[in-house]
Structures are given as structure tokens and as C-alpha cells.
Amino acid sequence: MRNPENVQSRISARDRADRLINQLTAGAAIAALGAVGVFGVVGASTIPGATTASTASTTTSTSTSSSSTSSGLQPAGGSVTSSSSSGVVVSGGSH
Amino acid sequence: MNDQLLWYTTRAAGAVSMIMLTGVVVLGVMSTLRATPRGLPRFFTPALHRNIALVTLVFLALHVVTAVVDPFTSLGWTAAVIPFSSYYRTFWLGLGTIAFELLLAITVTSLLRGLLGHGAWRAIHWLTYAAWPVAIVHGLGTGTDAWSPWLFTLTCLCVGAAAFVVVYRFTAGSTDPLAAQRASFRAGVDRRPDR
């Protein structure tokens, strides 16, 4: 027959492990969320990329291009007659 | 939403997913080795492995969704589902799609383990050993920050940790407490004369 004290200690160890698992899971989730913020800031400071949206909108409004791109990317120079809508134009950014 | 913010989030969520995925692999191997902190029951490591794997999927989903909706690349949902269908960095993004789908398969079959049976679940779970390196190569190939000192250092630490536990797992002896009894039983069965 099992010793009742031994059974009780196993039950309390199980409860303690359950609590610890929950705490570690929540801690990992919160830490990961924080890490997304930190890595985002670090990434933005090391490789910020090119801010093409504002320059592209002014350029397209003054150019002679007949492109119908709406993604805010700067179109290639000259008269463009393509009507592609995906706007896949590399603007020099490292994106 | 600001395009730049989406891009930064994609990159950051990718880095976090890599770290968490490595943690999941390490915990999974520790489960196989029956390694549990002193004073805690044996289910501790497998349960933590399962929980962290589920949290990792959330961050992987964040990585994928922010990449797909980013208008700069215009990836589209097809690229997130069908490997090598993206016009943008086809090969490297295809590896990411494969890794994500393998992990999804591993997670779903783990949640349905009771229905599948241990053998099938175990066979599918071995795919982790393929999914993790594929994910790492995806990050190295297409990650904007992959070769930045901070992320490269983190990647090296992840690779080192995973390599260490995997090598240990395959070089350590059996952790089955009944291994000796099983071996002796099998030997006894083998010695029986044919009838």
C-alpha cells in the first residue's frame, strides 16, 4: 500500500510543476513580445531601409508616366506605359 | 499601417521565432532524454516543450502575416501557402513556407496524438529535425538582418545550442529506465528453441 505522505508530496510536486509551467509559458510569451519590440528597434536603427512612400507620391504626380501603380513606389524613369499593378520596382532600399 | 513598421515587425518576429523554435527543439530533445529539473515531475519538460511550441506558432504567424500584408513586397497569400510560388526571393521564401508548414503539421499531429497513435505521431515528429535547419537557412538566405552582427551572433548561439543537444541525444545511451530489462527479455526470447 502506498504511503499517504508520499502520495501527498507527489501531488504537491505536481501542482508546483503545473504552476511553474504556466508561469514560464506566460513569461516566455511576454519576453518574446518584448523581444519583438527590441529587435524591431535594433533592426530599424541598423538597417532602416528607404522611405519611398513620400518621394514616390510626389514623383508620380509630376512625371509623364501613365502607370497606374498605387503602391507608392517610385516608378522607373522615362515614359512608362505598363499598367502593372503590383508595383515591383526596386527603389534602392534594402527591403 | 505604416509599411516600415510592418517590415520591422516581420524582421523582429522572424528573429524571435528563430530563438523560440530553437528553445522548442532543445526542450524536445531534453524530453526525449528524460531530463527534468530536480524536484519536478517528469511531465514538466514535455509540457513546457508543448506550451512554448504553441507560443512559437503565434510569433511565426505574426512573422508570416506581416510579411504577406506588407505592400512593398506584395507577396500575397499564395506565397505563404505554396512553396516556391513567390516571385520575390523565390527559393529562400519557399524554404520558409516549407518550414512553416512542417511545423504546422508537427503541431497539429501533436494535438491529435491520441487519434493518430504513437508510431505515426513519432514519425511525423521526426520532421522537426528537417524543419528547424530549413527555417535557419531561410533566415540566413532572405533575412534583412541575417548578417548583422547582433542577429548573426544570435543565429550562431541558436545553431550551437541545437547542435549540442542533438549531438548529445544521438551519442548518449538509452535513457529508458527499463532498457536493461527489455534487452534481457528480448535476448531470452531469441534464445528460445524453435518449435
Tab-separated table of C-alpha atoms in Angstrom:
chain	number	residue	atom	x	y	z
A	1	MET	CA	0.000	0.000	0.000
A	2	ARG	CA	1.238	3.485	-0.802
A	3	ASN	CA	2.382	5.795	1.923
A	4	PRO	CA	-0.175	8.684	2.171
A	5	GLU	CA	2.607	11.185	2.901
A	6	ASN	CA	4.436	10.113	-0.209
A	7	VAL	CA	1.269	10.482	-2.287
A	8	GLN	CA	0.655	13.932	-0.800
A	9	SER	CA	4.188	15.064	-1.634
A	10	ARG	CA	3.777	13.851	-5.206
A	11	ILE	CA	0.511	15.738	-5.538
A	12	SER	CA	2.085	18.942	-4.256
A	13	ALA	CA	5.077	18.462	-6.588
A	14	ARG	CA	2.662	18.077	-9.472
A	15	ASP	CA	0.786	21.240	-8.523
A	16	ARG	CA	4.054	23.122	-8.166
A	17	ALA	CA	5.186	21.911	-11.603
A	18	ASP	CA	1.861	22.944	-13.179
A	19	ARG	CA	2.158	26.445	-11.713
A	20	LEU	CA	5.767	26.709	-12.839
A	21	ILE	CA	4.885	25.605	-16.374
A	22	ASN	CA	2.142	28.240	-16.580
A	23	GLN	CA	4.440	30.943	-15.230
A	24	LEU	CA	7.267	30.007	-17.588
A	25	THR	CA	4.900	29.933	-20.576
A	26	ALA	CA	3.466	33.342	-19.752
A	27	GLY	CA	6.976	34.646	-19.097
A	28	ALA	CA	8.216	33.335	-22.429
A	29	ALA	CA	5.272	34.905	-24.270
A	30	ILE	CA	5.807	38.294	-22.605
A	31	ALA	CA	9.575	38.126	-23.148
A	32	ALA	CA	9.035	37.233	-26.806
A	33	LEU	CA	6.652	40.144	-27.245
A	34	GLY	CA	9.223	42.455	-25.677
A	35	ALA	CA	11.924	40.946	-27.870
A	36	VAL	CA	9.871	41.753	-30.982
A	37	GLY	CA	9.876	45.380	-29.864
A	38	VAL	CA	13.568	45.415	-29.022
A	39	PHE	CA	14.612	43.615	-32.206
A	40	GLY	CA	12.369	45.925	-34.198
A	41	VAL	CA	14.106	48.965	-32.790
A	42	VAL	CA	17.564	47.430	-33.221
A	43	GLY	CA	16.731	46.379	-36.783
A	44	ALA	CA	15.344	49.805	-37.585
A	45	SER	CA	18.464	51.504	-36.283
A	46	THR	CA	20.891	49.195	-38.103
A	47	ILE	CA	19.034	48.766	-41.419
A	48	PRO	CA	16.301	51.387	-41.602
A	49	GLY	CA	15.585	50.843	-45.302
A	50	ALA	CA	14.397	53.505	-47.704
A	51	THR	CA	11.322	55.609	-47.083
A	52	THR	CA	9.959	55.578	-50.578
A	53	ALA	CA	6.335	56.413	-49.976
A	54	SER	CA	6.516	60.217	-49.725
A	55	THR	CA	9.024	60.706	-52.513
A	56	ALA	CA	7.205	58.305	-54.758
A	57	SER	CA	3.887	60.075	-54.444
A	58	THR	CA	5.364	63.421	-55.447
A	59	THR	CA	7.340	61.893	-58.268
A	60	THR	CA	4.410	60.079	-59.790
A	61	SER	CA	2.263	63.178	-59.683
A	62	THR	CA	4.750	65.191	-61.710
A	63	SER	CA	6.048	62.541	-64.073
A	64	THR	CA	4.777	61.752	-67.503
A	65	SER	CA	4.243	58.141	-66.578
A	66	SER	CA	0.949	56.560	-67.375
A	67	SER	CA	1.449	53.774	-64.893
A	68	SER	CA	-1.453	53.036	-62.629
A	69	THR	CA	0.567	51.749	-59.699
A	70	SER	CA	-0.947	52.617	-56.386
A	71	SER	CA	1.641	51.170	-54.065
A	72	GLY	CA	3.511	54.456	-53.625
A	73	LEU	CA	6.709	53.131	-55.122
A	74	GLN	CA	8.830	55.243	-57.368
A	75	PRO	CA	8.445	54.142	-60.987
A	76	ALA	CA	11.345	53.780	-63.328
A	77	GLY	CA	12.429	56.933	-65.108
A	78	GLY	CA	11.106	57.857	-68.535
A	79	SER	CA	7.774	57.236	-70.070
A	80	VAL	CA	6.319	54.047	-68.725
A	81	THR	CA	3.358	52.541	-70.439
A	82	SER	CA	2.953	49.396	-68.431
A	83	SER	CA	-0.193	49.090	-66.397
A	84	SER	CA	1.147	46.520	-63.965
A	85	SER	CA	-0.485	46.967	-60.626
A	86	SER	CA	1.892	45.071	-58.401
A	87	GLY	CA	4.411	47.912	-58.254
A	88	VAL	CA	7.515	45.734	-58.124
A	89	VAL	CA	10.133	48.395	-58.535
A	90	VAL	CA	13.314	48.384	-56.517
A	91	SER	CA	13.988	51.827	-55.205
A	92	GLY	CA	17.389	51.237	-53.679
A	93	GLY	CA	16.156	50.154	-50.294
A	94	SER	CA	17.374	47.015	-48.641
A	95	HIS	CA	13.891	45.732	-48.014
B	1	MET	CA	-0.463	50.660	-41.016
B	2	ASN	CA	2.939	52.128	-41.727
B	3	ASP	CA	4.825	49.963	-44.274
B	4	GLN	CA	8.084	50.426	-42.432
B	5	LEU	CA	6.506	49.260	-39.190
B	6	LEU	CA	5.279	46.094	-40.930
B	7	TRP	CA	8.733	45.460	-42.267
B	8	TYR	CA	10.409	45.941	-38.872
B	9	THR	CA	7.804	43.668	-37.275
B	10	THR	CA	8.392	40.953	-39.887
B	11	ARG	CA	12.118	41.028	-39.255
B	12	ALA	CA	11.800	41.121	-35.468
B	13	ALA	CA	9.156	38.382	-35.347
B	14	GLY	CA	11.364	36.236	-37.576
B	15	ALA	CA	14.304	36.622	-35.188
B	16	VAL	CA	12.121	35.878	-32.159
B	17	SER	CA	10.625	32.840	-33.908
B	18	MET	CA	14.107	31.500	-34.600
B	19	ILE	CA	15.083	31.807	-30.927
B	20	MET	CA	11.824	30.281	-29.691
B	21	LEU	CA	11.967	27.475	-32.217
B	22	THR	CA	15.460	26.648	-31.035
B	23	GLY	CA	14.161	26.597	-27.466
B	24	VAL	CA	11.400	24.225	-28.540
B	25	VAL	CA	13.937	21.912	-30.194
B	26	VAL	CA	16.153	21.960	-27.108
B	27	LEU	CA	13.199	21.228	-24.815
B	28	GLY	CA	12.026	18.475	-27.152
B	29	VAL	CA	15.403	16.763	-27.092
B	30	MET	CA	15.537	17.177	-23.302
B	31	SER	CA	12.141	15.474	-23.131
B	32	THR	CA	13.485	12.566	-25.136
B	33	LEU	CA	16.443	12.363	-22.760
B	34	ARG	CA	14.029	12.482	-19.793
B	35	ALA	CA	15.920	15.477	-18.461
B	36	THR	CA	13.878	17.250	-15.805
B	37	PRO	CA	14.936	19.785	-13.178
B	38	ARG	CA	15.470	18.243	-9.749
B	39	GLY	CA	12.349	18.025	-7.627
B	40	LEU	CA	9.910	18.295	-10.512
B	41	PRO	CA	7.848	15.503	-12.046
B	42	ARG	CA	8.869	14.070	-15.384
B	43	PHE	CA	5.996	15.638	-17.307
B	44	PHE	CA	7.498	19.087	-16.658
B	45	THR	CA	9.846	19.223	-19.654
B	46	PRO	CA	7.421	17.763	-22.252
B	47	ALA	CA	4.609	20.047	-21.060
B	48	LEU	CA	6.831	23.118	-21.236
B	49	HIS	CA	8.015	21.981	-24.687
B	50	ARG	CA	4.391	21.779	-25.879
B	51	ASN	CA	3.405	25.173	-24.434
B	52	ILE	CA	6.420	27.008	-25.835
B	53	ALA	CA	5.807	25.371	-29.223
B	54	LEU	CA	2.283	26.795	-29.273
B	55	VAL	CA	3.536	30.263	-28.312
B	56	THR	CA	6.165	29.983	-31.052
B	57	LEU	CA	3.466	29.366	-33.628
B	58	VAL	CA	1.827	32.656	-32.664
B	59	PHE	CA	5.034	34.550	-33.376
B	60	LEU	CA	5.590	32.601	-36.579
B	61	ALA	CA	2.086	33.598	-37.637
B	62	LEU	CA	2.934	37.219	-36.843
B	63	HIS	CA	6.081	36.885	-38.983
B	64	VAL	CA	4.141	35.413	-41.909
B	65	VAL	CA	1.126	37.740	-41.737
B	66	THR	CA	3.165	40.927	-41.524
B	67	ALA	CA	5.313	39.742	-44.448
B	68	VAL	CA	2.267	38.930	-46.569
B	69	VAL	CA	0.377	42.165	-45.939
B	70	ASP	CA	3.464	44.338	-46.453
B	71	PRO	CA	2.626	46.216	-49.669
B	72	PHE	CA	6.288	46.684	-50.581
B	73	THR	CA	6.806	43.044	-51.481
B	74	SER	CA	3.179	42.249	-52.365
B	75	LEU	CA	3.805	38.586	-51.595
B	76	GLY	CA	0.193	37.526	-51.441
B	77	TRP	CA	-1.233	34.618	-49.503
B	78	THR	CA	-0.352	32.101	-52.219
B	79	ALA	CA	3.336	32.558	-51.479
B	80	ALA	CA	2.656	31.848	-47.824
B	81	VAL	CA	0.909	28.580	-48.625
B	82	ILE	CA	2.547	27.185	-51.778
B	83	PRO	CA	6.334	26.814	-51.560
B	84	PHE	CA	8.415	28.477	-54.284
B	85	SER	CA	5.421	30.324	-55.729
B	86	SER	CA	6.671	33.767	-54.740
B	87	TYR	CA	8.195	35.976	-57.398
B	88	TYR	CA	10.164	37.683	-54.639
B	89	ARG	CA	13.246	35.722	-53.457
B	90	THR	CA	11.547	32.536	-54.643
B	91	PHE	CA	13.942	29.976	-53.229
B	92	TRP	CA	14.526	31.491	-49.793
B	93	LEU	CA	10.875	32.309	-49.191
B	94	GLY	CA	9.966	28.826	-50.400
B	95	LEU	CA	12.170	27.360	-47.676
B	96	GLY	CA	10.335	29.492	-45.124
B	97	THR	CA	6.978	28.243	-46.397
B	98	ILE	CA	8.160	24.643	-46.167
B	99	ALA	CA	9.473	25.113	-42.623
B	100	PHE	CA	6.236	26.776	-41.511
B	101	GLU	CA	4.083	24.033	-42.995
B	102	LEU	CA	6.229	21.299	-41.473
B	103	LEU	CA	5.885	22.946	-38.081
B	104	LEU	CA	2.162	23.304	-38.571
B	105	ALA	CA	1.926	19.594	-39.423
B	106	ILE	CA	4.000	18.681	-36.376
B	107	THR	CA	1.832	20.831	-34.099
B	108	VAL	CA	-1.486	19.592	-35.449
B	109	THR	CA	-0.439	15.945	-35.240
B	110	SER	CA	0.820	16.535	-31.697
B	111	LEU	CA	-2.539	17.969	-30.703
B	112	LEU	CA	-4.250	14.967	-32.320
B	113	ARG	CA	-1.758	12.465	-30.979
B	114	GLY	CA	-4.453	10.437	-29.267
B	115	LEU	CA	-6.182	9.823	-32.581
B	116	LEU	CA	-3.043	9.079	-34.590
B	117	GLY	CA	-1.259	6.638	-32.373
B	118	HIS	CA	2.267	6.913	-31.042
B	119	GLY	CA	4.049	5.439	-34.056
B	120	ALA	CA	2.582	7.834	-36.620
B	121	TRP	CA	2.999	10.816	-34.319
B	122	ARG	CA	6.626	9.922	-33.671
B	123	ALA	CA	7.359	9.503	-37.392
B	124	ILE	CA	5.905	12.926	-38.180
B	125	HIS	CA	7.638	14.485	-35.187
B	126	TRP	CA	10.981	13.495	-36.676
B	127	LEU	CA	10.262	16.159	-39.303
B	128	THR	CA	11.359	18.689	-36.696
B	129	TYR	CA	14.914	17.709	-37.455
B	130	ALA	CA	14.250	18.906	-41.028
B	131	ALA	CA	12.063	21.908	-40.239
B	132	TRP	CA	14.471	23.640	-37.890
B	133	PRO	CA	17.525	23.745	-40.243
B	134	VAL	CA	15.272	24.709	-43.171
B	135	ALA	CA	13.981	27.632	-41.093
B	136	ILE	CA	17.519	28.681	-40.200
B	137	VAL	CA	18.630	28.573	-43.839
B	138	HIS	CA	15.537	30.579	-44.797
B	139	GLY	CA	16.550	33.238	-42.289
B	140	LEU	CA	20.148	33.321	-43.467
B	141	GLY	CA	19.107	33.478	-47.088
B	142	THR	CA	16.418	36.115	-47.004
B	143	GLY	CA	16.691	37.817	-43.622
B	144	THR	CA	17.492	41.500	-43.937
B	145	ASP	CA	19.381	41.405	-40.637
B	146	ALA	CA	20.808	37.910	-41.085
B	147	TRP	CA	24.365	39.146	-41.437
B	148	SER	CA	24.077	41.999	-38.975
B	149	PRO	CA	26.381	41.290	-36.025
B	150	TRP	CA	23.561	41.123	-33.476
B	151	LEU	CA	21.392	38.649	-35.374
B	152	PHE	CA	24.296	36.652	-36.726
B	153	THR	CA	25.514	36.185	-33.138
B	154	LEU	CA	22.035	35.076	-32.071
B	155	THR	CA	21.849	32.666	-35.015
B	156	CYS	CA	25.220	31.174	-34.105
B	157	LEU	CA	24.084	30.719	-30.485
B	158	CYS	CA	20.887	29.019	-31.665
B	159	VAL	CA	22.760	26.719	-34.034
B	160	GLY	CA	25.270	25.900	-31.288
B	161	ALA	CA	22.562	25.105	-28.740
B	162	ALA	CA	20.563	22.928	-31.118
B	163	ALA	CA	23.668	21.154	-32.436
B	164	PHE	CA	24.836	20.444	-28.897
B	165	VAL	CA	21.599	18.830	-27.731
B	166	VAL	CA	21.093	16.900	-30.957
B	167	VAL	CA	24.647	15.510	-30.900
B	168	TYR	CA	24.240	14.694	-27.202
B	169	ARG	CA	20.930	12.988	-27.898
B	170	PHE	CA	22.435	10.718	-30.539
B	171	THR	CA	25.621	9.951	-28.626
B	172	ALA	CA	24.118	9.456	-25.171
B	173	GLY	CA	22.999	5.989	-24.263
B	174	SER	CA	19.392	4.998	-23.856
B	175	THR	CA	17.543	6.906	-21.146
B	176	ASP	CA	14.874	4.263	-20.902
B	177	PRO	CA	14.948	3.082	-17.257
B	178	LEU	CA	13.714	-0.332	-18.367
B	179	ALA	CA	16.230	-0.681	-21.222
B	180	ALA	CA	18.255	-3.390	-19.465
B	181	GLN	CA	15.155	-5.423	-18.603
B	182	ARG	CA	13.831	-5.133	-22.169
B	183	ALA	CA	17.176	-6.204	-23.632
B	184	SER	CA	17.385	-9.205	-21.352
B	185	PHE	CA	13.782	-10.149	-22.180
B	186	ARG	CA	14.454	-9.944	-25.912
B	187	ALA	CA	17.632	-11.987	-25.507
B	188	GLY	CA	15.654	-14.609	-23.616
B	189	VAL	CA	13.017	-14.743	-26.352
B	190	ASP	CA	15.698	-15.055	-29.032
B	191	ARG	CA	17.330	-17.974	-27.190
B	192	ARG	CA	14.115	-19.992	-27.146
B	193	PRO	CA	14.349	-23.026	-29.437
B	194	ASP	CA	12.072	-23.032	-32.462
B	195	ARG	CA	9.065	-25.239	-32.148
